[in-house]
Coordinates of C-alpha atoms in Angstrom, one line a residue:
Chain A
M5 CA 3.4 44.9 -1.4
H6 CA 1.3 44.6 1.7
S7 CA 0.6 48.3 2.1
E8 CA -1.5 48.7 -1.1
S9 CA -4.5 47.0 0.4
L10 CA -5.4 46.0 3.9
P11 CA -6.8 42.5 3.5
I12 CA -6.4 41.7 7.1
N13 CA -10.0 42.4 8.0
R14 CA -11.5 41.5 4.7
P15 CA -13.7 38.4 4.6
F16 CA -12.4 35.4 2.6
D17 CA -11.7 36.9 -0.8
I18 CA -13.0 35.0 -3.8
S19 CA -10.4 36.3 -6.3
F20 CA -8.0 33.8 -4.9
L21 CA -10.3 31.0 -6.1
Q22 CA -10.6 32.5 -9.5
N23 CA -6.9 32.6 -9.5
Y24 CA -6.8 28.9 -8.9
I25 CA -9.2 28.2 -11.8
D26 CA -7.0 30.2 -14.2
R27 CA -4.0 28.4 -12.9
S28 CA -5.5 24.9 -13.3
K29 CA -6.4 25.8 -16.9
Y30 CA -2.7 26.8 -17.4
I31 CA -1.5 23.6 -15.7
F32 CA -3.6 21.4 -18.0
T33 CA -1.7 22.8 -21.0
L34 CA 1.5 21.7 -19.4
F35 CA 0.4 18.1 -19.0
S36 CA 2.0 15.4 -21.1
I37 CA 0.0 13.3 -23.5
E38 CA -0.4 10.5 -21.0
G39 CA -1.5 13.0 -18.4
K40 CA -4.2 14.4 -20.7
I41 CA -5.5 10.9 -21.6
A42 CA -5.5 10.0 -17.9
L43 CA -7.4 13.1 -17.0
C44 CA -10.0 12.3 -19.6
G45 CA -10.1 8.7 -18.2
V46 CA -10.8 9.9 -14.7
I47 CA -13.5 12.3 -16.0
L48 CA -15.1 9.4 -17.9
I49 CA -15.2 7.2 -14.8
F50 CA -16.7 10.1 -12.9
M51 CA -19.4 10.4 -15.5
V52 CA -20.1 6.6 -15.4
A53 CA -20.4 6.8 -11.6
L54 CA -22.6 9.9 -11.7
F55 CA -25.0 8.5 -14.4
A56 CA -24.9 4.9 -13.3
P57 CA -28.7 4.6 -13.2
V58 CA -29.0 6.0 -16.7
L59 CA -26.2 3.9 -18.2
S60 CA -27.3 0.6 -16.9
V61 CA -30.7 -1.0 -17.5
Y62 CA -30.7 -3.2 -14.4
L63 CA -30.0 -2.7 -10.7
P64 CA -26.6 -4.2 -9.7
D65 CA -28.1 -6.2 -6.8
K66 CA -31.2 -7.6 -8.5
I67 CA -31.4 -11.0 -10.2
T68 CA -32.3 -10.2 -13.8
G69 CA -31.1 -13.1 -15.8
S70 CA -30.0 -16.7 -15.6
S71 CA -26.8 -17.6 -13.9
L72 CA -23.5 -16.9 -15.7
E73 CA -24.9 -15.8 -19.0
P74 CA -22.2 -14.8 -21.5
P75 CA -22.1 -11.2 -22.8
G76 CA -25.1 -10.6 -25.2
P77 CA -27.7 -8.1 -26.2
T78 CA -29.8 -8.3 -23.0
H79 CA -26.8 -8.3 -20.6
L80 CA -24.0 -6.3 -22.1
L81 CA -21.2 -8.0 -20.1
G82 CA -23.1 -11.1 -19.1
T83 CA -24.2 -12.0 -15.6
D84 CA -22.5 -13.4 -12.5
E85 CA -23.3 -16.6 -10.7
L86 CA -26.5 -15.2 -9.2
G87 CA -27.7 -13.8 -12.5
M88 CA -26.9 -10.2 -11.7
D89 CA -25.9 -7.9 -14.6
I90 CA -22.1 -7.3 -14.7
W91 CA -22.2 -4.0 -16.6
S92 CA -24.4 -2.4 -14.0
Q93 CA -22.2 -3.7 -11.2
I94 CA -19.3 -2.0 -13.0
C95 CA -21.2 1.3 -13.2
Y96 CA -22.3 1.3 -9.6
G97 CA -19.0 -0.1 -8.5
A98 CA -17.3 3.1 -9.8
R99 CA -19.4 5.0 -7.3
M100 CA -18.0 3.0 -4.4
S101 CA -14.4 3.3 -5.5
L102 CA -14.6 7.1 -6.1
V103 CA -16.6 7.8 -2.9
I104 CA -14.2 5.8 -0.8
G105 CA -11.1 7.1 -2.5
L106 CA -12.0 10.8 -2.5
S107 CA -13.5 10.9 1.0
V108 CA -10.5 9.2 2.5
A109 CA -8.1 11.4 0.5
C110 CA -9.9 14.6 1.4
I111 CA -10.2 13.9 5.1
A112 CA -6.7 12.5 5.4
G113 CA -5.1 15.1 3.1
L114 CA -6.7 18.2 4.5
G115 CA -7.0 17.0 8.1
G116 CA -3.4 15.7 8.2
G117 CA -2.2 18.8 6.4
A118 CA -4.0 21.1 8.9
L119 CA -2.4 19.1 11.8
G120 CA 1.0 19.4 10.2
I121 CA 0.7 23.1 9.7
L122 CA -0.4 23.6 13.3
A123 CA 2.5 21.5 14.6
G124 CA 5.0 23.3 12.4
Y125 CA 3.6 26.7 13.3
L126 CA 3.3 26.1 17.1
G127 CA 6.4 23.9 17.6
G128 CA 7.3 22.7 21.0
P129 CA 5.4 19.8 22.7
T130 CA 2.5 19.8 20.2
D131 CA 5.0 19.3 17.4
Q132 CA 6.9 16.6 19.3
L133 CA 3.7 14.7 20.2
L134 CA 2.5 14.8 16.6
M135 CA 5.8 13.8 15.0
R136 CA 6.2 10.8 17.4
T137 CA 2.7 9.7 16.5
V138 CA 3.5 10.0 12.8
D139 CA 6.8 8.1 13.3
V140 CA 5.0 5.2 14.9
L141 CA 2.2 5.2 12.4
M142 CA 4.6 5.1 9.5
A143 CA 6.6 2.3 11.0
L144 CA 3.6 0.0 11.5
P145 CA 3.0 -2.7 8.9
S146 CA -0.1 -1.0 7.5
F147 CA -1.7 -3.6 5.4
P148 CA -1.7 -6.5 7.9
L149 CA -3.0 -4.1 10.5
L150 CA -5.6 -2.8 8.1
I151 CA -6.9 -6.3 7.6
V152 CA -7.2 -7.0 11.3
I153 CA -8.7 -3.6 12.2
S154 CA -11.4 -3.8 9.5
A155 CA -12.2 -7.4 10.5
F156 CA -12.7 -6.1 14.0
M157 CA -14.7 -3.0 13.1
G158 CA -17.1 -4.9 10.8
P159 CA -17.5 -4.5 7.1
S160 CA -19.3 -1.3 6.4
I161 CA -18.2 1.5 4.1
L162 CA -18.0 4.0 6.9
N163 CA -15.6 1.8 8.8
V164 CA -13.5 1.1 5.8
I165 CA -13.2 4.9 5.3
C166 CA -12.3 5.5 9.0
V167 CA -9.6 2.8 9.0
L168 CA -8.0 4.1 5.8
V169 CA -8.0 7.6 7.1
L170 CA -6.3 6.4 10.2
F171 CA -3.4 5.0 8.1
S172 CA -3.1 7.8 5.5
W173 CA -3.0 11.1 7.4
A174 CA 0.6 10.7 8.6
K175 CA 2.3 11.5 5.3
P176 CA 0.4 14.8 4.5
A177 CA 1.0 15.8 8.2
R178 CA 4.7 15.2 7.9
V179 CA 5.0 17.0 4.5
A180 CA 2.8 20.0 5.7
R181 CA 4.9 20.3 8.9
S182 CA 8.3 20.3 7.1
Q183 CA 6.9 22.8 4.5
T184 CA 5.6 25.1 7.3
L185 CA 9.0 24.9 9.0
A186 CA 10.7 25.8 5.8
I187 CA 8.5 28.7 5.1
R188 CA 8.0 30.0 8.7
D189 CA 11.3 31.7 9.2
N190 CA 11.5 33.4 5.8
T191 CA 12.1 37.1 6.0
Y192 CA 8.8 37.9 4.2
I193 CA 6.8 36.1 6.9
I194 CA 8.7 37.9 9.6
A195 CA 8.1 41.2 7.8
A196 CA 4.3 40.4 7.6
K197 CA 4.3 39.6 11.3
N198 CA 6.0 42.9 12.1
F199 CA 3.4 44.7 10.0
G200 CA 0.9 43.2 12.4
G201 CA -0.3 40.2 10.3
T202 CA -2.3 37.8 12.5
P203 CA -1.4 34.1 12.4
V204 CA -4.6 33.5 10.4
Y205 CA -3.6 36.1 7.8
I206 CA -0.1 34.7 7.5
L207 CA -1.6 31.2 7.2
R208 CA -4.1 32.2 4.5
R209 CA -1.9 34.6 2.5
H210 CA 1.5 33.0 2.7
I211 CA 1.5 29.4 3.9
L212 CA -1.7 28.0 2.3
P213 CA -0.8 29.1 -1.3
E214 CA 2.5 27.3 -1.0
M215 CA 1.0 24.3 0.7
L216 CA -2.1 23.6 -1.4
P217 CA -0.5 22.3 -4.6
I218 CA 1.7 19.9 -2.6
L219 CA -1.2 18.7 -0.6
F220 CA -3.2 18.3 -3.8
V221 CA -0.6 15.9 -5.3
L222 CA -0.7 14.0 -2.0
I223 CA -4.5 13.9 -2.1
I224 CA -4.4 12.3 -5.5
S225 CA -1.9 9.6 -4.4
I226 CA -4.0 8.9 -1.3
T227 CA -7.1 8.6 -3.4
S228 CA -5.3 5.9 -5.4
Y229 CA -4.0 4.2 -2.2
A230 CA -7.5 4.2 -0.7
I231 CA -9.1 2.7 -3.8
V232 CA -6.5 0.0 -4.0
A233 CA -6.7 -0.7 -0.2
E234 CA -10.5 -1.0 -0.3
T235 CA -10.2 -3.3 -3.3
G236 CA -7.6 -5.4 -1.4
L237 CA -9.8 -5.6 1.7
A238 CA -12.8 -6.5 -0.4
F239 CA -10.8 -9.0 -2.3
L240 CA -9.9 -10.8 0.9
G241 CA -13.6 -10.9 1.8
L242 CA -13.5 -8.0 4.3
G243 CA -15.6 -5.6 2.2
D244 CA -19.2 -4.6 2.7
P245 CA -21.2 -7.6 1.6
T246 CA -24.2 -5.5 0.7
S247 CA -22.3 -3.2 -1.7
K248 CA -21.1 -4.1 -5.1
S249 CA -17.6 -2.7 -5.4
W250 CA -15.1 -3.7 -8.0
G251 CA -13.1 -5.4 -5.2
M252 CA -16.2 -7.4 -4.2
M253 CA -16.6 -8.5 -7.8
L254 CA -13.1 -9.8 -7.8
Y255 CA -13.7 -11.5 -4.5
Y256 CA -16.8 -13.3 -5.7
A257 CA -15.3 -14.2 -9.0
T258 CA -12.1 -15.6 -7.6
S259 CA -13.8 -17.5 -4.8
F260 CA -16.1 -19.2 -7.4
K261 CA -14.9 -22.8 -7.4
A262 CA -12.9 -23.8 -10.4
I263 CA -13.5 -20.5 -12.3
Y264 CA -10.2 -20.9 -14.0
F265 CA -11.3 -24.1 -15.6
T266 CA -14.3 -22.5 -17.2
S267 CA -14.6 -19.5 -19.5
F268 CA -16.6 -17.5 -16.9
W269 CA -13.6 -15.5 -15.9
Q270 CA -13.6 -13.9 -19.4
W271 CA -16.6 -11.7 -18.6
W272 CA -16.8 -12.0 -14.8
L273 CA -13.2 -11.3 -13.7
I274 CA -11.8 -9.2 -16.5
P275 CA -14.2 -6.2 -16.5
P276 CA -13.6 -5.2 -12.8
L277 CA -9.9 -5.9 -13.3
V278 CA -9.7 -3.6 -16.4
A279 CA -11.7 -0.9 -14.7
L280 CA -9.5 -0.9 -11.6
V281 CA -6.2 -0.9 -13.5
F282 CA -7.5 1.9 -15.8
L283 CA -8.5 4.1 -12.8
V284 CA -5.4 3.5 -10.8
L285 CA -3.1 4.1 -13.8
S286 CA -5.0 7.3 -14.7
L287 CA -4.7 8.7 -11.2
A288 CA -1.0 7.8 -11.2
F289 CA -0.3 9.6 -14.4
I290 CA -2.2 12.7 -13.3
G291 CA -0.3 12.7 -10.0
R292 CA 3.0 12.4 -11.8
D293 CA 2.3 15.2 -14.2
L294 CA 0.9 17.5 -11.5
E295 CA 4.1 16.9 -9.5
Q296 CA 6.2 17.8 -12.5
V297 CA 4.3 20.9 -13.3
L298 CA 4.1 22.1 -9.7
D299 CA 7.7 21.4 -8.8
P300 CA 9.9 23.8 -10.7
R301 CA 13.0 21.8 -10.1
L302 CA 11.5 18.8 -12.0
R303 CA 10.2 21.0 -14.8
K304 CA 13.6 22.4 -15.6
N305 CA 15.2 19.0 -16.1
G306 CA 12.5 17.9 -18.4
G307 CA 11.2 15.4 -16.0
V308 CA 14.1 13.3 -14.7
Chain B
M27 CA 25.5 11.0 12.9
N28 CA 26.9 9.3 16.0
G29 CA 25.9 7.2 19.0
N30 CA 23.1 9.7 19.8
D31 CA 21.5 9.1 16.4
R32 CA 21.8 5.4 17.0
N33 CA 20.1 5.7 20.4
T34 CA 17.1 7.5 19.0
L35 CA 16.8 4.8 16.3
I36 CA 16.7 2.0 18.8
Y37 CA 14.4 4.1 21.1
R38 CA 12.0 4.5 18.2
F39 CA 12.0 0.8 17.4
V40 CA 11.2 -0.1 21.0
I41 CA 8.3 2.4 21.1
T42 CA 7.0 1.0 17.8
L43 CA 7.3 -2.6 19.0
L44 CA 5.4 -1.7 22.2
V45 CA 2.6 0.0 20.2
I46 CA 2.4 -3.1 18.0
L47 CA 2.3 -5.4 21.0
A48 CA -0.5 -3.3 22.5
I49 CA -2.5 -3.2 19.3
N50 CA -1.9 -6.9 18.8
F51 CA -3.3 -7.7 22.2
F52 CA -6.3 -5.4 22.5
L53 CA -7.6 -5.3 18.9
P54 CA -8.5 -9.0 18.4
R55 CA -10.2 -9.0 21.8
M56 CA -12.5 -6.3 20.7
M57 CA -13.5 -8.1 17.6
P58 CA -17.2 -9.2 17.4
G59 CA -17.9 -12.7 18.4
D60 CA -15.6 -15.1 20.1
P61 CA -13.8 -18.2 18.8
F62 CA -16.3 -20.6 20.3
S63 CA -19.5 -19.3 18.8
T64 CA -18.5 -18.6 15.2
L65 CA -16.7 -21.6 14.0
S66 CA -18.1 -22.4 10.7
S67 CA -20.1 -19.4 9.6
D68 CA -19.0 -16.3 7.8
I69 CA -22.4 -14.6 8.0
E70 CA -22.8 -12.2 10.9
G71 CA -25.6 -12.8 13.3
E72 CA -25.8 -16.4 12.4
D73 CA -24.1 -18.3 15.2
V74 CA -23.6 -22.0 14.6
I75 CA -23.9 -23.6 18.0
I76 CA -21.8 -26.7 18.1
M77 CA -21.2 -26.8 21.9
T78 CA -23.3 -26.4 25.0
E79 CA -23.0 -23.3 27.2
E80 CA -21.1 -25.4 29.8
Q81 CA -18.6 -26.5 27.3
R82 CA -18.2 -22.9 26.0
Q83 CA -17.6 -21.7 29.6
Y84 CA -15.1 -24.5 30.1
F85 CA -13.1 -23.5 27.0
I86 CA -13.2 -19.8 27.8
H87 CA -11.8 -20.7 31.2
Y88 CA -9.3 -23.1 29.7
Y89 CA -7.8 -20.5 27.3
G90 CA -7.8 -17.9 30.2
M91 CA -10.3 -15.5 28.5
D92 CA -12.2 -15.0 31.8
L93 CA -9.3 -13.2 33.5
P94 CA -9.4 -9.4 33.7
L95 CA -8.0 -7.8 30.6
H96 CA -4.9 -6.3 32.2
E97 CA -3.9 -9.7 33.7
Q98 CA -4.3 -11.3 30.3
F99 CA -2.1 -8.6 28.9
F100 CA 0.7 -9.1 31.4
L101 CA 0.5 -12.8 31.0
Y102 CA 0.7 -12.2 27.3
L103 CA 3.9 -10.1 27.6
A104 CA 5.5 -12.6 29.9
N105 CA 4.8 -15.4 27.5
M106 CA 6.0 -13.4 24.6
A107 CA 9.3 -12.9 26.3
K108 CA 9.6 -16.7 26.6
G109 CA 8.8 -17.1 22.9
D110 CA 5.5 -18.6 23.7
F111 CA 2.9 -17.1 21.4
G112 CA 0.0 -19.2 22.7
Q113 CA -2.1 -21.8 21.1
S114 CA -3.9 -21.5 17.8
I115 CA -7.5 -22.3 18.3
Y116 CA -8.2 -23.1 14.7
Y117 CA -5.2 -25.2 13.9
K118 CA -5.0 -26.7 17.4
L119 CA -1.2 -26.2 17.3
P120 CA 1.1 -23.8 19.1
V121 CA 1.1 -20.5 17.2
T122 CA 4.9 -20.7 16.8
R123 CA 4.5 -24.1 15.0
V124 CA 1.8 -22.7 12.7
I125 CA 3.9 -19.7 11.8
L126 CA 7.1 -21.7 11.3
L127 CA 5.1 -24.0 9.0
H128 CA 4.1 -21.2 6.7
L129 CA 6.8 -18.5 7.2
P130 CA 9.4 -20.3 5.0
W131 CA 7.2 -20.0 1.9
T132 CA 6.7 -16.2 2.5
I133 CA 10.4 -15.7 3.1
L134 CA 11.2 -17.6 0.0
I135 CA 9.1 -15.5 -2.3
V136 CA 9.8 -12.2 -0.5
L137 CA 13.5 -12.6 -0.4
S138 CA 13.7 -13.9 -4.0
A139 CA 11.6 -11.0 -5.2
T140 CA 13.7 -8.5 -3.3
A141 CA 16.9 -9.9 -4.7
M142 CA 15.5 -10.1 -8.2
S143 CA 14.0 -6.6 -8.3
T144 CA 17.1 -5.0 -6.7
I145 CA 19.6 -6.7 -9.1
I146 CA 17.5 -6.2 -12.3
G147 CA 16.6 -2.6 -11.2
I148 CA 20.2 -1.6 -10.7
I149 CA 21.2 -3.1 -14.0
I150 CA 18.5 -1.5 -16.1
G151 CA 18.8 1.7 -14.1
T152 CA 22.5 1.9 -15.0
I153 CA 21.8 1.2 -18.6
S154 CA 19.1 3.8 -18.7
A155 CA 21.2 6.4 -17.0
R156 CA 23.9 5.9 -19.6
N157 CA 21.5 6.2 -22.5
R158 CA 19.3 8.9 -20.9
K159 CA 19.3 11.2 -24.0
K160 CA 17.9 8.5 -26.3
G161 CA 14.2 7.8 -27.2
S162 CA 14.4 4.2 -26.1
D163 CA 15.0 5.3 -22.5
R164 CA 11.8 7.4 -22.3
F165 CA 9.8 4.5 -23.7
M166 CA 11.2 2.1 -21.1
M167 CA 10.5 4.6 -18.3
A168 CA 6.9 5.1 -19.2
G169 CA 6.3 1.4 -19.5
L170 CA 8.0 0.6 -16.1
I171 CA 6.1 3.4 -14.4
A172 CA 2.8 1.9 -15.6
F173 CA 3.9 -1.4 -14.2
A174 CA 4.8 0.1 -10.8
E175 CA 1.4 1.7 -10.5
I176 CA -0.7 -1.4 -11.0
P177 CA -1.2 -2.8 -7.5
S178 CA 0.6 -6.1 -7.1
F179 CA -2.4 -8.4 -6.5
L180 CA -4.2 -7.0 -9.7
L181 CA -0.9 -7.6 -11.6
G182 CA -0.9 -11.1 -10.0
I183 CA -4.4 -11.8 -11.3
I184 CA -3.4 -10.6 -14.8
L185 CA -0.3 -12.8 -14.8
L186 CA -2.3 -15.8 -13.5
L187 CA -4.9 -15.4 -16.2
I188 CA -2.3 -15.1 -19.0
F189 CA 0.3 -17.7 -17.9
S190 CA -1.6 -20.2 -15.9
V191 CA -5.1 -20.1 -17.3
Q192 CA -4.6 -19.2 -20.9
F193 CA -1.3 -20.8 -21.7
R194 CA -1.2 -23.3 -18.8
L195 CA 2.5 -22.8 -18.3
F196 CA 2.4 -22.5 -14.5
P197 CA 0.3 -24.1 -11.8
L198 CA -2.8 -22.3 -10.6
A199 CA -2.3 -22.7 -6.9
G200 CA -0.1 -24.1 -4.1
A201 CA 3.6 -24.2 -3.4
I202 CA 4.2 -27.9 -4.4
T203 CA 2.4 -30.5 -6.4
P204 CA 0.2 -32.4 -4.0
F205 CA 1.1 -36.1 -3.5
A206 CA 4.2 -35.7 -5.7
H207 CA 6.9 -38.3 -5.5
Y208 CA 10.2 -36.7 -6.3
T209 CA 12.8 -38.9 -8.0
S210 CA 15.6 -36.5 -7.1
L211 CA 16.4 -33.3 -5.2
L212 CA 16.7 -31.4 -8.5
D213 CA 13.2 -32.5 -9.3
Q214 CA 11.9 -31.2 -6.0
V215 CA 13.7 -27.8 -6.4
W216 CA 12.2 -27.5 -9.9
D217 CA 8.7 -28.2 -8.6
I218 CA 9.1 -25.5 -5.9
A219 CA 10.6 -23.0 -8.3
H220 CA 7.8 -23.7 -10.8
H221 CA 5.1 -22.9 -8.2
A222 CA 6.9 -19.9 -6.8
F223 CA 7.8 -18.3 -10.1
L224 CA 4.6 -16.3 -10.7
P225 CA 4.3 -14.9 -7.1
I226 CA 8.0 -13.9 -7.2
I227 CA 7.6 -12.2 -10.6
T228 CA 4.5 -10.4 -9.4
L229 CA 6.2 -9.1 -6.2
S230 CA 9.3 -8.1 -8.0
L231 CA 7.6 -6.3 -10.9
A232 CA 5.8 -4.1 -8.3
Q233 CA 9.1 -3.1 -6.7
L234 CA 11.3 -3.1 -9.8
T235 CA 10.4 0.4 -11.0
G236 CA 11.3 2.0 -7.6
V237 CA 14.8 0.6 -7.7
Y238 CA 15.2 1.4 -11.3
L239 CA 14.1 5.0 -10.9
L240 CA 16.2 5.5 -7.8
T241 CA 19.3 4.0 -9.4
R242 CA 18.8 6.0 -12.6
N243 CA 18.2 9.4 -10.8
T244 CA 21.0 9.1 -8.3
L245 CA 23.4 8.0 -11.0
I246 CA 22.5 11.0 -13.1
T247 CA 23.0 13.3 -10.1
V248 CA 26.3 11.6 -9.2
S249 CA 27.6 11.7 -12.7
T250 CA 27.6 15.5 -12.6
K251 CA 29.9 15.6 -9.6
D252 CA 33.5 16.8 -9.7
Y253 CA 35.1 13.6 -8.6
I254 CA 33.6 11.8 -11.7
R255 CA 35.1 14.4 -13.9
T256 CA 38.4 13.9 -12.1
A257 CA 38.1 10.1 -12.6
V258 CA 37.4 10.6 -16.3
A259 CA 40.3 13.0 -16.7
K260 CA 42.6 10.4 -15.0
G261 CA 41.9 8.2 -18.0
I262 CA 40.9 5.1 -16.1
G263 CA 38.3 4.1 -18.6
E264 CA 34.6 4.7 -18.8
K265 CA 33.7 1.3 -17.3
T266 CA 35.7 1.7 -14.2
V267 CA 34.4 5.2 -13.7
W268 CA 30.8 4.0 -13.8
T269 CA 31.2 0.9 -11.6
R270 CA 33.8 2.1 -9.1
H271 CA 33.1 5.8 -8.8
A272 CA 29.5 6.4 -9.9
L273 CA 27.6 3.2 -9.1
R274 CA 29.2 2.7 -5.7
N275 CA 28.0 6.2 -4.6
A276 CA 24.6 5.8 -6.2
L277 CA 23.9 2.5 -4.5
L278 CA 23.6 4.1 -1.0
P279 CA 19.9 5.2 -1.4
V280 CA 19.1 1.9 -3.2
V281 CA 20.3 -0.1 -0.1
T282 CA 18.2 2.1 2.2
R283 CA 15.2 1.4 0.0
T284 CA 15.7 -2.3 -0.1
G285 CA 15.1 -2.7 3.6
F286 CA 12.0 -0.5 3.4
M287 CA 10.9 -2.6 0.4
I288 CA 11.0 -5.9 2.3
G289 CA 8.5 -4.4 4.8
L290 CA 6.2 -3.3 2.0
M291 CA 6.4 -6.7 0.3
M292 CA 5.5 -8.5 3.5
G293 CA 2.3 -6.5 3.5
G294 CA 1.7 -7.0 -0.3
A295 CA 2.4 -10.7 0.0
V296 CA -0.8 -11.2 2.0
L297 CA -2.8 -10.4 -1.1
V298 CA -0.5 -11.9 -3.7
E299 CA -0.5 -15.2 -1.7
T300 CA -4.3 -15.1 -1.8
V301 CA -4.3 -14.7 -5.6
F302 CA -2.0 -17.6 -6.1
S303 CA -3.3 -19.6 -3.1
Y304 CA 0.3 -19.7 -2.0
P305 CA 0.5 -21.3 1.5
G306 CA 2.5 -18.6 3.1
I307 CA 1.9 -16.4 6.1
G308 CA -0.5 -14.1 4.3
L309 CA -2.9 -16.8 3.5
T310 CA -2.7 -18.0 7.1
L311 CA -3.4 -14.5 8.3
R312 CA -6.5 -14.4 6.2
S313 CA -7.8 -17.7 7.5
A314 CA -7.0 -16.6 11.1
V315 CA -9.1 -13.4 10.6
V316 CA -12.0 -15.4 9.2
N317 CA -11.8 -17.9 12.1
R318 CA -11.2 -15.3 14.8
D319 CA -8.1 -17.0 15.9
Y320 CA -6.7 -14.3 18.2
A321 CA -3.4 -15.9 19.2
L322 CA -2.5 -16.6 15.6
I323 CA -3.4 -13.1 14.4
Q324 CA -1.2 -11.7 17.2
G325 CA 1.6 -13.9 16.4
I326 CA 1.6 -13.2 12.7
L327 CA 1.3 -9.4 13.2
L328 CA 4.2 -9.6 15.6
I329 CA 6.4 -11.6 13.3
V330 CA 5.7 -9.3 10.4
A331 CA 6.4 -6.2 12.5
V332 CA 9.6 -7.6 14.0
A333 CA 10.7 -8.7 10.5
I334 CA 10.2 -5.1 9.2
L335 CA 12.0 -3.6 12.2
L336 CA 14.9 -6.1 11.9
C337 CA 15.2 -5.2 8.2
N338 CA 15.6 -1.6 9.1
L339 CA 18.3 -2.3 11.6
V340 CA 20.2 -4.5 9.1
V341 CA 19.9 -1.8 6.5
D342 CA 21.3 0.7 9.0
R343 CA 24.3 -1.6 9.5
V344 CA 24.9 -2.2 5.8
Y345 CA 24.6 1.6 5.2
R346 CA 27.4 2.2 7.7
Q347 CA 29.6 -0.3 6.0
L348 CA 29.1 1.1 2.6
D349 CA 29.4 4.8 3.5
P350 CA 32.6 5.6 5.3
R351 CA 31.3 9.0 6.1
V352 CA 28.7 7.6 8.5
T353 CA 30.9 6.4 11.3
E354 CA 30.1 5.6 14.9

């Protein structure tokens, strides 16, 4: 199998990417109905985030109307207490959620994954050190600590991302390590080594293809975790006050005195709530379907 | 699976506790501002000066904040060992008092929610495992999974909007009716239950699906085992087989999860308590962060961390009791 070509010295080959595109098309056909709807939902939110300036007439942080206008023709979803348009806050808020969610997930998922593979491959003290760190990180009460750390670091988007990465790389690292350990001693890896395969070659050819799908599922779940955590922090008043995220909208709406005794909550509190629940549920269903498609054991049982 | 295993467990707990103590101590001290310059302003850079420089120095000295950092740390550890968590600067009470004042409310909702989600989860998990071929089961599963994925505080807002705002069935905030005069004990219990109901439901709904899925999946796995077939062949009746043979074995992972769940809930309770303005430890942590009340933040983090570690130890104990294969 390995003798037909000598890919050892070849630069990164692109056919492996094409392979992935074909596979993702195939995977989509295996999705359940909920999964397909969820994927469309996430794409929709992506589009809203991308075309926010086109979709909304006003800027989210400019006063364009009178205070607390109900939904109407000039302001689609009404205005908040300062007279800012709620629909444009929703559009621009999608950007915040997606940027934070995806960047945390990519850094934590890929970085944690890389550390895990390294630890699993090298073994010894590196492995020990990493695993003890992961143990401690996973035993810490993450949300209370998250609150304190972000209060201490100050409320900027970059800080929120850093703190969330700090708390979410442990799981991908642990999963990647155990996978590497499980794959490492297989006879085909030993064979590849005996044929002169360098560690980089073995990593790219044998370990990464096994690992990427698992990491991808984890990345989706971290995205969702990060979005929820950012919302939670913002909801407590620890978000970036200059940004208009969905969590900040919830924070401003719920801290408005006696909002529940008026009808303001109907257009001020419900839109960000619906948007968040929709996004989180969509990500969850995609993650679930992907897991079922990628894990052959689950597929056989018809999704137990 | 023996004493050695147990030692590593305790060793890990000690390390974790030390890390938490260190984070607890150093982090609040690195926060911007100090408790004497930001007393009534949330806006950064806008210091509300309510005391003269001399007074400020006096208070910094009084609370021992002018000592070198490592001396403060050793002092802190020594006090911690004595159970003295320091003085809350905002509440002007010992931290232990402030925590004891609010902790019962959090324990009330977290424990009730744990009990509720575990019991209901096991029951519907069992029902679902027995009916797993039917359409109703698939429907129930999809619905429950959707519930589990909604973060608990968003679910809390939804429940609050529906039941307290729209239908006015439950109170909007607080743990008891202010200035209430109770005619009887029953009256008081009812008032507390009435206020705690929505927070408990919110926390349990978030955890219910986990218990449900775990019970269902382990039951399905267990029901294919040989000893179940033997039990059925013995003719002891379907009910006995399910409760005595299948469920008892399937409960092991559920028990492990319960301990883990209490930890998660303590974290989630911070947000849920904010939604319902429920005066537990979460709401206190929030006000402590806003007011830069170092000692209180440290105390709360420590209590939460110790509670989580203790839960894990207890779960380990219960697990050993339930599973005769794990012996010391």
